[in-house]
Amino acid sequence: MRADQWISFLRQYGPIPTKDNLYDENLQRRSRKTGIQQILFKHPYEDRVQRCFDDSGILGSVILTGTAGDGKTFLCGRIWAALNGSPEVWAGQDSYLQHSLLLPALAGRNARTVQLHVFRDLSAWVPPQGSPWPSEKLDLMRRFCLSMFDVEPNEVFLLAANDGQLAETLRRLPDEDVVVRSRRTVEEMLVAGREQLEGASLHLFNLSRGSSAELFDLALNALLSHPGWDQCRSEIEAPEQLFGDQCPIRRNYELLAEPLIRKRLRALLELCDQNGLHVPVRQLLILLSNAVLGHRGVKEQLMQASDVPKVIAKGDRHLASLYSNIFGGNLPESRRNSIAIFEYLERFQIGQETTNRVDNILIFGESHEHLQAQFDRLVRSDPFYGADVAYTAAKQEYIEGSTDGADSSARFLSMLVAQRRALFFKVPDEEIDQIRLWDLTVFRYGGEYLDQVLSSLSQGKTVRRGLLGRLVRGMNRIFTGMLLSSEHELLIASSASLSQARVSRFLEARIQVAPQFTGERVEILMLERHPVLRVGLSREMKADFRLTLTRFEYLSRVAEGAMPSSFSKECFEDVMAFKSQLMRLLQARNQEAQRSDELTFSTLEVDGSGNAREKQIVVQL
């Protein structure tokens, strides 16, 4: 392996137009052909899947599902190899494979052989839509259905398919009893997110439920430790050649290894998870390879070894900035928007959002007595992607006004976006509050969500009372449509005729935030790796509101004065749906306490301090 061969191999993981990275088989064939090791790491689900085929006792069939690029086929290959399946057979083109498993004799059990059936791509094996089932394939699918309910099966299946393919395949089978039963079993496991069901010899692993942030750690470690980089170091010929001191590929590789950059990038992926945006393995490898090799001015926007001296000689190393490549800034807009990971990261709008202090540092910091130290530390100290000659010249033209007019301004503003993005990854933790780092994103409360909600709950701690109070204040303003400041109790109100009205003045209940002996309380808990706002009306009656990053931002902004319905219509409707859920629970709780001879109404008013004042009206029946 030569260094240039490694760089060419790494390019295949990137966002290239040929899309060779769409299939693990393509990368495996290229690896065998070139002798270059793939970027490999142990999948988080590998041990759990392998235990299902342990020779001490087969646990049953296994279904691997998830989105495209989650590693379903790759994981099938790892299990195949672990069970001593033939490498030559796996290297073939067949989507359906067989392998015999010899189970040794154990106490109370004779040695026996179990046949393993592997569908590494179910969609490639089933007949096309509208075509009849061949008898041998139909028989095999019947046996798959039977295996789900066999306590000691002689045949087990390892099947890779996304949710839609799996459901459609089972739906197309004849409505026989075992097929209908297996169809219901799989559907229940998919909908409920269950890996097992009592009475079924089946495990279903949804790889999309894994943590994108954990996958990122594994993928980054595998990339940084690849032996190809040692080869690059051993072949350094000159500063302007591949992996020399002036090489942008080397600089990007070294930046990815820096703990602060890794921490910030991981934080963005963790926030993607909390917003329901799962990033599969394939997309992470696209992100990392593009971060290292991206350059706006080379073929396919990904550098090869031969591009390095040309880029350096031309003086446009800044177009290879890792800070821009992370967001796909090197790619044409149409290609960037078609790649999920860049579309997800673009939602943070890093670089498009800013503050006066950040822009003052970047534009005037070089000569400003109070900002110069920060400018020198965060911008000037970076000879690759900081205040280079191109940035300094463009900034000067922008400040003084250039004869180029709009073109000059557009050029500098584009550079300014890149510098803001760089600051997001450069500002040290101790300066986050001073710089107001998260104001560089649309999620101003993103850092607080990470540090004071996710981190605290993961460590078994409680969320601080002031943060919970702010969320309650935001929810009170949405529930009532009034500018309330109350944060020690949750006010559930309705209008005279419609609980979903924008302004609701009829108070239904006050739920104390602090725990009460009756079971009333409002708290934030962690359920299945996601925070929820739980409202307890009694010891038995509880309702949960999942706190995604977007919902957390929404409630926080409303609490600070944003208009509830105009800031986010979707979030407004989500909160109002939660209010309706609480209203139904209240109705059930209050049924026994209602008196038949009178009705009592409580109306809400807001005093000058934003406190809720209650006035009762009693109607005799």
JSON list of C-alpha atoms in Angstrom, two decimals, residues 28-136:
[
{"chain": "A", "resi": 28, "resn": "GLN", "atom": "CA", "xyz": [-15.14, -5.11, 0.39]},
{"chain": "A", "resi": 29, "resn": "ARG", "atom": "CA", "xyz": [-14.34, -5.92, -3.24]},
{"chain": "A", "resi": 30, "resn": "ARG", "atom": "CA", "xyz": [-12.16, -2.84, -3.54]},
{"chain": "A", "resi": 31, "resn": "SER", "atom": "CA", "xyz": [-10.42, -3.79, -0.30]},
{"chain": "A", "resi": 32, "resn": "ARG", "atom": "CA", "xyz": [-9.66, -7.29, -1.59]},
{"chain": "A", "resi": 33, "resn": "LYS", "atom": "CA", "xyz": [-8.48, -5.91, -4.93]},
{"chain": "A", "resi": 34, "resn": "THR", "atom": "CA", "xyz": [-6.12, -3.28, -3.47]},
{"chain": "A", "resi": 35, "resn": "GLY", "atom": "CA", "xyz": [-5.12, -5.09, -0.28]},
{"chain": "A", "resi": 36, "resn": "ILE", "atom": "CA", "xyz": [-6.07, -2.01, 1.74]},
{"chain": "A", "resi": 37, "resn": "GLN", "atom": "CA", "xyz": [-7.92, -2.66, 4.98]},
{"chain": "A", "resi": 38, "resn": "GLN", "atom": "CA", "xyz": [-11.44, -1.24, 5.23]},
{"chain": "A", "resi": 39, "resn": "ILE", "atom": "CA", "xyz": [-12.34, 1.25, 7.95]},
{"chain": "A", "resi": 40, "resn": "LEU", "atom": "CA", "xyz": [-13.68, -1.35, 10.36]},
{"chain": "A", "resi": 41, "resn": "PHE", "atom": "CA", "xyz": [-14.95, -1.38, 13.92]},
{"chain": "A", "resi": 42, "resn": "LYS", "atom": "CA", "xyz": [-17.06, -3.67, 16.04]},
{"chain": "A", "resi": 43, "resn": "HIS", "atom": "CA", "xyz": [-20.73, -2.86, 15.62]},
{"chain": "A", "resi": 44, "resn": "PRO", "atom": "CA", "xyz": [-22.47, -2.10, 18.96]},
{"chain": "A", "resi": 45, "resn": "TYR", "atom": "CA", "xyz": [-25.06, -4.81, 18.23]},
{"chain": "A", "resi": 46, "resn": "GLU", "atom": "CA", "xyz": [-22.57, -7.50, 17.20]},
{"chain": "A", "resi": 47, "resn": "ASP", "atom": "CA", "xyz": [-22.25, -9.30, 20.55]},
{"chain": "A", "resi": 48, "resn": "ARG", "atom": "CA", "xyz": [-26.01, -9.27, 21.12]},
{"chain": "A", "resi": 49, "resn": "VAL", "atom": "CA", "xyz": [-26.69, -10.79, 17.70]},
{"chain": "A", "resi": 50, "resn": "GLN", "atom": "CA", "xyz": [-23.93, -13.36, 18.04]},
{"chain": "A", "resi": 51, "resn": "ARG", "atom": "CA", "xyz": [-25.30, -14.57, 21.39]},
{"chain": "A", "resi": 52, "resn": "CYS", "atom": "CA", "xyz": [-28.47, -15.64, 19.57]},
{"chain": "A", "resi": 53, "resn": "PHE", "atom": "CA", "xyz": [-26.39, -18.23, 17.68]},
{"chain": "A", "resi": 54, "resn": "ASP", "atom": "CA", "xyz": [-24.23, -19.39, 20.57]},
{"chain": "A", "resi": 55, "resn": "ASP", "atom": "CA", "xyz": [-23.35, -23.08, 20.31]},
{"chain": "A", "resi": 56, "resn": "SER", "atom": "CA", "xyz": [-24.45, -23.59, 23.92]},
{"chain": "A", "resi": 57, "resn": "GLY", "atom": "CA", "xyz": [-28.02, -23.02, 22.76]},
{"chain": "A", "resi": 58, "resn": "ILE", "atom": "CA", "xyz": [-29.57, -21.38, 19.74]},
{"chain": "A", "resi": 59, "resn": "LEU", "atom": "CA", "xyz": [-31.99, -18.64, 20.84]},
{"chain": "A", "resi": 60, "resn": "GLY", "atom": "CA", "xyz": [-33.89, -18.55, 17.55]},
{"chain": "A", "resi": 61, "resn": "SER", "atom": "CA", "xyz": [-34.03, -16.52, 14.37]},
{"chain": "A", "resi": 62, "resn": "VAL", "atom": "CA", "xyz": [-32.85, -12.92, 14.10]},
{"chain": "A", "resi": 63, "resn": "ILE", "atom": "CA", "xyz": [-34.14, -9.99, 12.08]},
{"chain": "A", "resi": 64, "resn": "LEU", "atom": "CA", "xyz": [-31.89, -6.97, 11.54]},
{"chain": "A", "resi": 65, "resn": "THR", "atom": "CA", "xyz": [-33.78, -3.87, 10.52]},
{"chain": "A", "resi": 66, "resn": "GLY", "atom": "CA", "xyz": [-33.03, -0.17, 10.31]},
{"chain": "A", "resi": 67, "resn": "THR", "atom": "CA", "xyz": [-32.46, 2.58, 7.77]},
{"chain": "A", "resi": 68, "resn": "ALA", "atom": "CA", "xyz": [-30.18, 2.27, 4.74]},
{"chain": "A", "resi": 69, "resn": "GLY", "atom": "CA", "xyz": [-26.53, 2.41, 5.78]},
{"chain": "A", "resi": 70, "resn": "ASP", "atom": "CA", "xyz": [-27.05, 1.18, 9.35]},
{"chain": "A", "resi": 71, "resn": "GLY", "atom": "CA", "xyz": [-24.74, -1.78, 8.74]},
{"chain": "A", "resi": 72, "resn": "LYS", "atom": "CA", "xyz": [-27.27, -4.60, 8.41]},
{"chain": "A", "resi": 73, "resn": "THR", "atom": "CA", "xyz": [-25.39, -6.42, 5.63]},
{"chain": "A", "resi": 74, "resn": "PHE", "atom": "CA", "xyz": [-22.04, -5.68, 7.27]},
{"chain": "A", "resi": 75, "resn": "LEU", "atom": "CA", "xyz": [-23.29, -7.14, 10.55]},
{"chain": "A", "resi": 76, "resn": "CYS", "atom": "CA", "xyz": [-24.56, -10.25, 8.75]},
{"chain": "A", "resi": 77, "resn": "GLY", "atom": "CA", "xyz": [-21.05, -10.67, 7.36]},
{"chain": "A", "resi": 78, "resn": "ARG", "atom": "CA", "xyz": [-19.48, -10.41, 10.80]},
{"chain": "A", "resi": 79, "resn": "ILE", "atom": "CA", "xyz": [-21.84, -13.04, 12.19]},
{"chain": "A", "resi": 80, "resn": "TRP", "atom": "CA", "xyz": [-21.21, -15.26, 9.16]},
{"chain": "A", "resi": 81, "resn": "ALA", "atom": "CA", "xyz": [-17.46, -15.05, 9.78]},
{"chain": "A", "resi": 82, "resn": "ALA", "atom": "CA", "xyz": [-17.84, -15.64, 13.53]},
{"chain": "A", "resi": 83, "resn": "LEU", "atom": "CA", "xyz": [-19.81, -18.83, 12.78]},
{"chain": "A", "resi": 84, "resn": "ASN", "atom": "CA", "xyz": [-17.02, -20.04, 10.46]},
{"chain": "A", "resi": 85, "resn": "GLY", "atom": "CA", "xyz": [-18.95, -19.43, 7.28]},
{"chain": "A", "resi": 86, "resn": "SER", "atom": "CA", "xyz": [-16.95, -19.68, 4.06]},
{"chain": "A", "resi": 87, "resn": "PRO", "atom": "CA", "xyz": [-15.28, -16.35, 3.07]},
{"chain": "A", "resi": 88, "resn": "GLU", "atom": "CA", "xyz": [-15.51, -17.38, -0.59]},
{"chain": "A", "resi": 89, "resn": "VAL", "atom": "CA", "xyz": [-19.25, -17.94, -0.35]},
{"chain": "A", "resi": 90, "resn": "TRP", "atom": "CA", "xyz": [-19.75, -14.58, 1.34]},
{"chain": "A", "resi": 91, "resn": "ALA", "atom": "CA", "xyz": [-17.64, -12.86, -1.31]},
{"chain": "A", "resi": 92, "resn": "GLY", "atom": "CA", "xyz": [-20.08, -14.07, -4.00]},
{"chain": "A", "resi": 93, "resn": "GLN", "atom": "CA", "xyz": [-23.07, -12.23, -5.38]},
{"chain": "A", "resi": 94, "resn": "ASP", "atom": "CA", "xyz": [-25.87, -14.31, -3.81]},
{"chain": "A", "resi": 95, "resn": "SER", "atom": "CA", "xyz": [-28.21, -12.47, -1.45]},
{"chain": "A", "resi": 96, "resn": "TYR", "atom": "CA", "xyz": [-29.29, -15.78, 0.20]},
{"chain": "A", "resi": 97, "resn": "LEU", "atom": "CA", "xyz": [-26.71, -18.10, 1.82]},
{"chain": "A", "resi": 98, "resn": "GLN", "atom": "CA", "xyz": [-26.78, -21.28, 3.91]},
{"chain": "A", "resi": 99, "resn": "HIS", "atom": "CA", "xyz": [-24.45, -22.62, 6.57]},
{"chain": "A", "resi": 100, "resn": "SER", "atom": "CA", "xyz": [-24.61, -25.64, 8.91]},
{"chain": "A", "resi": 101, "resn": "LEU", "atom": "CA", "xyz": [-24.07, -25.09, 12.63]},
{"chain": "A", "resi": 102, "resn": "LEU", "atom": "CA", "xyz": [-22.89, -28.07, 14.67]},
{"chain": "A", "resi": 103, "resn": "LEU", "atom": "CA", "xyz": [-24.09, -27.81, 18.27]},
{"chain": "A", "resi": 104, "resn": "PRO", "atom": "CA", "xyz": [-21.99, -29.94, 20.65]},
{"chain": "A", "resi": 105, "resn": "ALA", "atom": "CA", "xyz": [-23.48, -32.39, 23.12]},
{"chain": "A", "resi": 106, "resn": "LEU", "atom": "CA", "xyz": [-24.20, -30.82, 26.48]},
{"chain": "A", "resi": 107, "resn": "ALA", "atom": "CA", "xyz": [-25.78, -32.10, 29.68]},
{"chain": "A", "resi": 108, "resn": "GLY", "atom": "CA", "xyz": [-29.21, -33.46, 28.77]},
{"chain": "A", "resi": 109, "resn": "ARG", "atom": "CA", "xyz": [-28.76, -32.71, 25.05]},
{"chain": "A", "resi": 110, "resn": "ASN", "atom": "CA", "xyz": [-27.31, -34.66, 22.16]},
{"chain": "A", "resi": 111, "resn": "ALA", "atom": "CA", "xyz": [-25.13, -33.11, 19.51]},
{"chain": "A", "resi": 112, "resn": "ARG", "atom": "CA", "xyz": [-27.15, -31.87, 16.56]},
{"chain": "A", "resi": 113, "resn": "THR", "atom": "CA", "xyz": [-26.91, -29.81, 13.40]},
{"chain": "A", "resi": 114, "resn": "VAL", "atom": "CA", "xyz": [-28.90, -26.62, 12.86]},
{"chain": "A", "resi": 115, "resn": "GLN", "atom": "CA", "xyz": [-29.23, -25.10, 9.40]},
{"chain": "A", "resi": 116, "resn": "LEU", "atom": "CA", "xyz": [-28.60, -21.35, 9.25]},
{"chain": "A", "resi": 117, "resn": "HIS", "atom": "CA", "xyz": [-30.28, -19.36, 6.46]},
{"chain": "A", "resi": 118, "resn": "VAL", "atom": "CA", "xyz": [-28.87, -15.87, 5.85]},
{"chain": "A", "resi": 119, "resn": "PHE", "atom": "CA", "xyz": [-30.70, -13.21, 3.83]},
{"chain": "A", "resi": 120, "resn": "ARG", "atom": "CA", "xyz": [-28.17, -10.42, 3.61]},
{"chain": "A", "resi": 121, "resn": "ASP", "atom": "CA", "xyz": [-30.51, -8.44, 1.34]},
{"chain": "A", "resi": 122, "resn": "LEU", "atom": "CA", "xyz": [-34.14, -9.50, 1.53]},
{"chain": "A", "resi": 123, "resn": "SER", "atom": "CA", "xyz": [-35.29, -7.06, -1.15]},
{"chain": "A", "resi": 124, "resn": "ALA", "atom": "CA", "xyz": [-32.88, -8.59, -3.69]},
{"chain": "A", "resi": 125, "resn": "TRP", "atom": "CA", "xyz": [-34.14, -12.11, -2.95]},
{"chain": "A", "resi": 126, "resn": "VAL", "atom": "CA", "xyz": [-37.94, -11.79, -2.90]},
{"chain": "A", "resi": 127, "resn": "PRO", "atom": "CA", "xyz": [-39.75, -11.84, -6.28]},
{"chain": "A", "resi": 128, "resn": "PRO", "atom": "CA", "xyz": [-40.56, -8.41, -7.78]},
{"chain": "A", "resi": 129, "resn": "GLN", "atom": "CA", "xyz": [-43.82, -6.73, -6.79]},
{"chain": "A", "resi": 130, "resn": "GLY", "atom": "CA", "xyz": [-46.70, -8.28, -8.73]},
{"chain": "A", "resi": 131, "resn": "SER", "atom": "CA", "xyz": [-44.81, -11.49, -9.57]},
{"chain": "A", "resi": 132, "resn": "PRO", "atom": "CA", "xyz": [-45.88, -14.85, -8.09]},
{"chain": "A", "resi": 133, "resn": "TRP", "atom": "CA", "xyz": [-43.79, -16.58, -5.46]},
{"chain": "A", "resi": 134, "resn": "PRO", "atom": "CA", "xyz": [-41.65, -19.46, -6.80]},
{"chain": "A", "resi": 135, "resn": "SER", "atom": "CA", "xyz": [-42.53, -22.61, -4.87]},
{"chain": "A", "resi": 136, "resn": "GLU", "atom": "CA", "xyz": [-39.05, -23.04, -3.35]}
]
